[in-house]
Tab-separated table of C-alpha atoms in Angstrom:
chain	number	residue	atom	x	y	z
A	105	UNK	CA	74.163	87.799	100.249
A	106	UNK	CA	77.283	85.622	100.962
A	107	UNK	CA	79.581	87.295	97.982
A	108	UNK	CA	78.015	90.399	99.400
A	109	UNK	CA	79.751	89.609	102.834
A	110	UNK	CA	82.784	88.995	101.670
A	111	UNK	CA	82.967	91.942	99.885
A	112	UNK	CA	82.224	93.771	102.991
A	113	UNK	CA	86.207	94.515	104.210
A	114	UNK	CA	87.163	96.059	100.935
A	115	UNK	CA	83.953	98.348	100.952
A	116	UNK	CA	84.928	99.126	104.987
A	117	UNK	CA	88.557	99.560	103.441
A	118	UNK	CA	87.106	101.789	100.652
A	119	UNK	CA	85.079	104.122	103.205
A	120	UNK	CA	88.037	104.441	105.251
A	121	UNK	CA	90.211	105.686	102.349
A	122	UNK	CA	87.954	108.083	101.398
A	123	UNK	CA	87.271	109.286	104.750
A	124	UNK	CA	91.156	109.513	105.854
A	125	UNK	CA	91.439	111.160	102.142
A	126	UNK	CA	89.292	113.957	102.883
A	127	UNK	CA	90.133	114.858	106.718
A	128	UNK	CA	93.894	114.604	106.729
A	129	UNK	CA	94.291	116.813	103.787
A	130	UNK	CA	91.979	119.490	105.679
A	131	UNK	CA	94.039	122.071	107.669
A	132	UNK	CA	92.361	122.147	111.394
A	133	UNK	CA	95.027	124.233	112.400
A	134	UNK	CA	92.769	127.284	112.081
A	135	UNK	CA	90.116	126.893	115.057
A	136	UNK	CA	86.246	128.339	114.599
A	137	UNK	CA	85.768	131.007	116.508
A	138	UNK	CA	82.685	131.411	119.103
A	139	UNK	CA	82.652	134.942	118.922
A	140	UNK	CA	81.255	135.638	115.591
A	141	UNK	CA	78.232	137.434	115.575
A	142	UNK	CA	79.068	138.654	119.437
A	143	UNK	CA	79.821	141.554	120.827
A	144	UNK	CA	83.377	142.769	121.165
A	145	UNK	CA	83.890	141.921	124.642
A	146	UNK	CA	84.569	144.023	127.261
A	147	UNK	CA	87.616	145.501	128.317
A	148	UNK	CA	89.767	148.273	130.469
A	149	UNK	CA	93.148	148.381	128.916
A	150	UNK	CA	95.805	151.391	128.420
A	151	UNK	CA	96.745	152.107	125.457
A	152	UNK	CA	100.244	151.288	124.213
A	153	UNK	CA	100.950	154.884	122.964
A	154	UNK	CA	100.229	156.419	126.454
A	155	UNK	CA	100.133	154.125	129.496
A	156	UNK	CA	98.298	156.810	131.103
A	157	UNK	CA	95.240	156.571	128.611
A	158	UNK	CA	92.867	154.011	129.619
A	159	UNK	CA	90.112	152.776	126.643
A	160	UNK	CA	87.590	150.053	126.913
A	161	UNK	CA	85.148	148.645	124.668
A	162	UNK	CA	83.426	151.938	123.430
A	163	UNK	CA	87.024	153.336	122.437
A	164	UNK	CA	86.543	151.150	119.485
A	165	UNK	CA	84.836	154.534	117.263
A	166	UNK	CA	85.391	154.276	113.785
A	167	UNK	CA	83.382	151.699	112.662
A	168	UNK	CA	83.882	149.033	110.689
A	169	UNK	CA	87.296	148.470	111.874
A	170	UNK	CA	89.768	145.435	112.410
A	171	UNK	CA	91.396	144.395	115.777
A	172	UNK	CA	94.809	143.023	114.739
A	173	UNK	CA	96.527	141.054	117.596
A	174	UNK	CA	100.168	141.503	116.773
A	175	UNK	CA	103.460	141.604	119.091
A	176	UNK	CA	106.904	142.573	118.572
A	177	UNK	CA	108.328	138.932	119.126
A	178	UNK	CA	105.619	137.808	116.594
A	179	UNK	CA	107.305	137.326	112.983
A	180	UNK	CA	104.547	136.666	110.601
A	181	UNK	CA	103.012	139.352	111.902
A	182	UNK	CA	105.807	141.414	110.431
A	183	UNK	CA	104.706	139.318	107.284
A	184	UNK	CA	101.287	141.431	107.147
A	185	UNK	CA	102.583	144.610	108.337
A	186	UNK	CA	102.748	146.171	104.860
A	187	UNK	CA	99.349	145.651	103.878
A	188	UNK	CA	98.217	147.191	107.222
A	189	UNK	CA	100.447	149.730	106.182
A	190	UNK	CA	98.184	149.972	102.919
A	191	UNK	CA	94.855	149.576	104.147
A	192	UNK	CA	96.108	152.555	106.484
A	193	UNK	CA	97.179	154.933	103.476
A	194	UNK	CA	94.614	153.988	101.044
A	195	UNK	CA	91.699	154.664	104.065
A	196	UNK	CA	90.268	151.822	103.203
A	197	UNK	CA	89.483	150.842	106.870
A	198	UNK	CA	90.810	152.028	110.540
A	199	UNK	CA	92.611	149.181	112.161
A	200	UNK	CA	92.831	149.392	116.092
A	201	UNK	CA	95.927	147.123	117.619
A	202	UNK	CA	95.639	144.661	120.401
A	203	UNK	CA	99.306	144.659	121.315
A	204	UNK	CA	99.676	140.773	122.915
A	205	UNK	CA	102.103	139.760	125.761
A	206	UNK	CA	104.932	142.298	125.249
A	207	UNK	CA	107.748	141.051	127.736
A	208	UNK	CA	108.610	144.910	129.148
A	209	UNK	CA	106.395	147.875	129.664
A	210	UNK	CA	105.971	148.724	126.197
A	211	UNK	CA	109.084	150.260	125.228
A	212	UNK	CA	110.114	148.083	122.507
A	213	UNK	CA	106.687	147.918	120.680
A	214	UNK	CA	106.651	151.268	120.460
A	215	UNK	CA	110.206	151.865	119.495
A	216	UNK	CA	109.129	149.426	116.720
A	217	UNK	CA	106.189	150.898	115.229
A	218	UNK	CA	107.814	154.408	114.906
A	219	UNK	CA	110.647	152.519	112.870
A	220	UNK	CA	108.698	150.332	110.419
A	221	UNK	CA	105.114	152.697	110.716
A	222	UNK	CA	102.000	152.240	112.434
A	223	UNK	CA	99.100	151.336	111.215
A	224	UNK	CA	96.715	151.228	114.372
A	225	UNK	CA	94.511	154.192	115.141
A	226	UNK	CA	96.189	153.400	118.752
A	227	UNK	CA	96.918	150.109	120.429
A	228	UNK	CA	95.214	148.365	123.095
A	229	UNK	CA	98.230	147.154	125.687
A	230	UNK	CA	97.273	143.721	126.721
A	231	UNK	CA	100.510	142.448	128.305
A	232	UNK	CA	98.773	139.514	130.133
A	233	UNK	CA	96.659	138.328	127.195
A	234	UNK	CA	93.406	139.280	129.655
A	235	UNK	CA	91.981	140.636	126.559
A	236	UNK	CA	92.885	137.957	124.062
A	237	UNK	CA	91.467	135.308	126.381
A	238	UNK	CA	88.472	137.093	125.913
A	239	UNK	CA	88.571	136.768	122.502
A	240	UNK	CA	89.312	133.295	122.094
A	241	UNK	CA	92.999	134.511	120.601
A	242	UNK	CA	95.477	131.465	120.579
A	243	UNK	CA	98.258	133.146	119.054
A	244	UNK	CA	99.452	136.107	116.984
A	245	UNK	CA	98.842	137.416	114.273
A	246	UNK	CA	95.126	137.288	114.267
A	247	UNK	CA	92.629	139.807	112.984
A	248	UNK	CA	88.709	140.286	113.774
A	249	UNK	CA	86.251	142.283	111.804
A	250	UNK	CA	83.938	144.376	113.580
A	251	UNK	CA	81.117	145.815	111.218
A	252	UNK	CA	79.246	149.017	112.009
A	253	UNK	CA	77.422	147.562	115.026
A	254	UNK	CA	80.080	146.456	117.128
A	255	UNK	CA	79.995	142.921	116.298
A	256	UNK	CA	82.609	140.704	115.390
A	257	UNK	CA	81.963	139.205	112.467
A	258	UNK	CA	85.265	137.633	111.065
A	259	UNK	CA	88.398	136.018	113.138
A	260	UNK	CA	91.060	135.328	111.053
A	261	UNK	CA	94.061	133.846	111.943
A	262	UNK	CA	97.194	133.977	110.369
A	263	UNK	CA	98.853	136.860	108.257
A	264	UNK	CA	96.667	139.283	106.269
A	265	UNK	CA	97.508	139.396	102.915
A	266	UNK	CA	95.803	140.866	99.939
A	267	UNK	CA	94.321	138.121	98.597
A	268	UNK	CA	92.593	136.805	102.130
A	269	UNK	CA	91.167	140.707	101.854
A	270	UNK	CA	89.647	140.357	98.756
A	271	UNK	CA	88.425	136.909	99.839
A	272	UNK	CA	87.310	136.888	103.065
A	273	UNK	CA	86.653	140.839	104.108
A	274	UNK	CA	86.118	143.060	101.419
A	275	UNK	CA	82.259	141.749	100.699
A	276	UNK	CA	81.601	142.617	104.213
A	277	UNK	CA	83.004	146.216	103.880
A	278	UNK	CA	80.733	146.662	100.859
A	279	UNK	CA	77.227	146.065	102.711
B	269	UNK	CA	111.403	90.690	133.842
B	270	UNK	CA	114.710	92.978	133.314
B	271	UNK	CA	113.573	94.642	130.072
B	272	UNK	CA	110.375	95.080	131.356
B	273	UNK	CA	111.709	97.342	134.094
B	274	UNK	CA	114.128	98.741	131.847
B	275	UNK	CA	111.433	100.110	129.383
B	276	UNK	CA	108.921	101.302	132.596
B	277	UNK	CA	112.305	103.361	134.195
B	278	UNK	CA	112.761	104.685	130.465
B	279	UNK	CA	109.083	105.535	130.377
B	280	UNK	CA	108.772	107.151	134.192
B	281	UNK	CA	112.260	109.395	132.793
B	282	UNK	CA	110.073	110.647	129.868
B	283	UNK	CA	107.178	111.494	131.797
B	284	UNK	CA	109.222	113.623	133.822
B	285	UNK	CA	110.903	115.447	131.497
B	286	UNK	CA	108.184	115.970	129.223
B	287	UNK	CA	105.687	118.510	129.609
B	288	UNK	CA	105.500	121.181	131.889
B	289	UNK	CA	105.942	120.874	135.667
B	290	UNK	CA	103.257	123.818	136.365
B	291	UNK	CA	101.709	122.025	139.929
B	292	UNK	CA	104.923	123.618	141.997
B	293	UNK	CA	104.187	127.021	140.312
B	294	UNK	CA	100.664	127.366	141.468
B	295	UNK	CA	100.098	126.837	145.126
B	296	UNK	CA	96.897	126.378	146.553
B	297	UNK	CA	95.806	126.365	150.082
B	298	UNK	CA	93.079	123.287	150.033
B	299	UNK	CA	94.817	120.117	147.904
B	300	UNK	CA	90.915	119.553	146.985
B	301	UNK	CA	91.520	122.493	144.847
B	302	UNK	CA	94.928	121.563	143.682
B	303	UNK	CA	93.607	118.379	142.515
B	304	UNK	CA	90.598	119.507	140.496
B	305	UNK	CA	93.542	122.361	139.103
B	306	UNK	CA	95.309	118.774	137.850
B	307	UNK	CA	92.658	116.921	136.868
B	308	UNK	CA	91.047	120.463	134.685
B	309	UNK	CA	94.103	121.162	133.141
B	310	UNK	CA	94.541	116.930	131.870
B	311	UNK	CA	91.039	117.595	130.616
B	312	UNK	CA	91.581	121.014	128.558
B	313	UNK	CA	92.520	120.715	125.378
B	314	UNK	CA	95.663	123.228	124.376
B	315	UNK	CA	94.128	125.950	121.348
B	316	UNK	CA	97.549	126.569	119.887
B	317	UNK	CA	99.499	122.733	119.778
B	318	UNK	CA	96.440	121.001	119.243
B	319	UNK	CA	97.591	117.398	120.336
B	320	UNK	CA	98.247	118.271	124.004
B	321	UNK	CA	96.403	119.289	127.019
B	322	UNK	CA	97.253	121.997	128.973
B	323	UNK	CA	98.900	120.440	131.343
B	324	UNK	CA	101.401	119.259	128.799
B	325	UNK	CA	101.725	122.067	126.932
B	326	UNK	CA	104.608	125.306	126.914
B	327	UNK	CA	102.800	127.028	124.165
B	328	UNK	CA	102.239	130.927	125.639
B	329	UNK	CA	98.415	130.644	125.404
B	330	UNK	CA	98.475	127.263	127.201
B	331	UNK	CA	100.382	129.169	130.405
B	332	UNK	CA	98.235	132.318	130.051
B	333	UNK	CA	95.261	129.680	130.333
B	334	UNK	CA	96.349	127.507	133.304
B	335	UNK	CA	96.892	131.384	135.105
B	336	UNK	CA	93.340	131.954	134.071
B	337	UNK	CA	92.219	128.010	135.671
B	338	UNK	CA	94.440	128.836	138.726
B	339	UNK	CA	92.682	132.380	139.208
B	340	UNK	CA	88.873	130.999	138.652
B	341	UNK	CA	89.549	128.519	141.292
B	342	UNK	CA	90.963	130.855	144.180
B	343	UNK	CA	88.012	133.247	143.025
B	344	UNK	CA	85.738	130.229	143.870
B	345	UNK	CA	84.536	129.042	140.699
B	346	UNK	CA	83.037	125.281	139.955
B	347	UNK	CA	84.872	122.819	137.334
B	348	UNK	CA	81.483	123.351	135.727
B	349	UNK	CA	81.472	127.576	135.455
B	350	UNK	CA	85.366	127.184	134.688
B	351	UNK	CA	84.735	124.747	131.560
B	352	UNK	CA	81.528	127.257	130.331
B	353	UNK	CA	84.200	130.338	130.812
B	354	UNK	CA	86.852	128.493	128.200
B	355	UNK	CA	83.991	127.229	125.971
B	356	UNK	CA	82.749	129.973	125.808
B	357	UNK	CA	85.664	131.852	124.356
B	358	UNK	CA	87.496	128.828	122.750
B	359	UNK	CA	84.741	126.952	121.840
B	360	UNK	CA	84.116	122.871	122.541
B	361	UNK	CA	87.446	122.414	120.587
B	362	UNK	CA	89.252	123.049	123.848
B	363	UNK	CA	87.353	120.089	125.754
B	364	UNK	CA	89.028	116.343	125.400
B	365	UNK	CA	85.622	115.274	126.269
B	366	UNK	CA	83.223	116.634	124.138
B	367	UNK	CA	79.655	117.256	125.062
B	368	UNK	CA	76.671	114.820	124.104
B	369	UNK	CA	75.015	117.289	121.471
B	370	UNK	CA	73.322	116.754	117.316
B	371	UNK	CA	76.774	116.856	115.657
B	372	UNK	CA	79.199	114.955	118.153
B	373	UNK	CA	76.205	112.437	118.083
B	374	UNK	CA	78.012	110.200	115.592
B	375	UNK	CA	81.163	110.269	118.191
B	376	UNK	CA	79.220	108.912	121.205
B	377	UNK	CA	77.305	106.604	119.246
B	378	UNK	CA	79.289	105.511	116.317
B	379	UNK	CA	81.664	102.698	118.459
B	380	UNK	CA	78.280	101.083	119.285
B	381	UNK	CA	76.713	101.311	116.105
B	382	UNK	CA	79.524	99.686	114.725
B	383	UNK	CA	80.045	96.987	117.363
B	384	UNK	CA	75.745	96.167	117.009
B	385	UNK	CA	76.752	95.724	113.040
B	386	UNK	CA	80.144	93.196	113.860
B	387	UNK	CA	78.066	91.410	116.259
B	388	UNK	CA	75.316	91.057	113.060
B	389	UNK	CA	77.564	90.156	110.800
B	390	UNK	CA	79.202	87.477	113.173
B	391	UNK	CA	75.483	85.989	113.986
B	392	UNK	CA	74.814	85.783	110.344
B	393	UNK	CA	77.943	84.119	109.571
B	394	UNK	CA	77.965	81.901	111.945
B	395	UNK	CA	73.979	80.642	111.606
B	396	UNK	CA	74.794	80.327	108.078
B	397	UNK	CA	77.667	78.270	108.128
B	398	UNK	CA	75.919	76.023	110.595
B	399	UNK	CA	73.082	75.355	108.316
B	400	UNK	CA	75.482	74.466	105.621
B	401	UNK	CA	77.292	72.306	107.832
B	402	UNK	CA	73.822	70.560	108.405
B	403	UNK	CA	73.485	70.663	104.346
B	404	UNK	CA	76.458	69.003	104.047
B	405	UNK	CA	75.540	66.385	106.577
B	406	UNK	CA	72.444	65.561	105.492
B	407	UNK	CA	73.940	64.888	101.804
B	408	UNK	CA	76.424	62.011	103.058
């Protein structure tokens, strides 16, 4: 029981390693969302496209779609712009735009997507972040998947690419 | 005594340069309010920098948030319905103080687990050392 004891520190020692081994190579930088499996919250926006156009919730029509948060001063959501731009051509899913905390009325967003090509049905404008509160957004680019009864059932966050697609969101698109 | 009040001045100078000095930006009539708007925003954890509170934090979403504290509390709303509004959007990730449930068990309890098996170990130790002392007595 003695010898036992005194190996007690290197076993504590030993625990810890393995422990600190494990957790510090996991990235927490992506946080779990609460909103999977919920609703799509609700919302009264105008869209970015025409401020005169007001949507909410039910706007969202074509079913399943994506809600990509994405802003003009946001670079890596230039990153994933072309394979929004390919989802978009190849039909392969409507995406609908939360545009996040422009700095002006709107101007430059849309300037931008009619240069580089938009991929959004139309966007929501959401220059307060009231919206993306709501959703529990923390920063752009993120991307939720709404299946075919309105709920959200994936929160990504980070640039889309093709392989997170095959990974994460095309299995839900087949059911 | 000198360096001592050299490293506090040093210290006060870093507190006040860090961080963000959002209490002269929102202004509220009743400094009850303005001090559970302090003491909220120490508490919140920040979604985007991860190691700060709100408080301390420039991030975009941290301001956005402390606009959304500041509004819930001129609209009325208790610490308690404030901290169930973020939660309930950001999850418990955004609370320093996380809530007594199944799998934050092992946080509340573990310190005292551990200190019940030092304090064990330390009795055991120490009664068996005694008796050997004893041994060793009786022997000469």
């Amino acid at each position: 029981m003695k010898k036992l004891l005194n190996l007690l520190p290197l076993a504590f020692f030993a625990g810890l390693v393995v422990t600190l081994f494990f957790l510090l190579g996991k990235d927490n930088a992506e946080l779990k969302s609460v909103m999977i499996e919920k609703n799509f919250p609700s919302f009264s926006l105008s869209t970015l496209e025409n401020p005169n156009v007001y949507i909410d919730q039910t706007s969202i029509k074509k079913l399943p779609a994506l809600i990509n948060v994405w802003a003009t001063w946001c670079i890596a959501c230039r990153v994933e712009h072309p394979f929004l731009m390919e989802l978009k051509d190849k039909s392969i899913i409507s995406i609908y735009g939360l545009n996040y905390k422009e700095r002006d009325n709107g101007d430059k967003a849309r300037k931008h997507l009619s240069r580089i090509g938009n991929p959004y049905e139309f966007s929501f404008f959401d220059p307060k972040g009231k919206l993306a509160i709501d959703l529990g957004v923390y920063g752009a680019p993120e991307t939720f998947f709404i299946d075919k009864n309105g709920l959200i059932k994936i929160r990504h966050v980070g640039p889309l690419t093709a392989d997170i697609w095959e990974e994460k969101f095309s299995a839900l698109l087949k059911k | 005594m000198k360096a001592f009040f050299i490293y506090l001045s040093i210290f006060i100078f870093c507190n006040s340069i860090s961080g963000d000095n959002f209490k002269e930006r929102y202004y509220f009539d009743d400094p009850v309010d303005q001090q559970r708007f302090v003491n909220l925003l120490e508490d919140l954890r920040c979604p985007k920098c991860q190691s700060s509170n709100l408080s301390g934090s420039n991030a975009p979403i941290a301001q956005d948030l402390k606009l959304e504290v500041y509004n819930l509390i001129v609209e009325g709303k208790s610490d308690k319905e404030i901290t169930e509004f973020l939660t309930s959007r950001y999850g418990n990730y955004i609370l320093y103080k996380p809530p007594l449930e199944v799998n934050t068990l092992i946080l509340w309890m573990g310190p005292f687990v551990f200190l019940l098996l030092i304090l064990a170990i330390l009795f055991y130790l120490r009664s068996s050392s005694r008796t050997r002392f004893k041994n060793s007595k009786d022997l000469r």
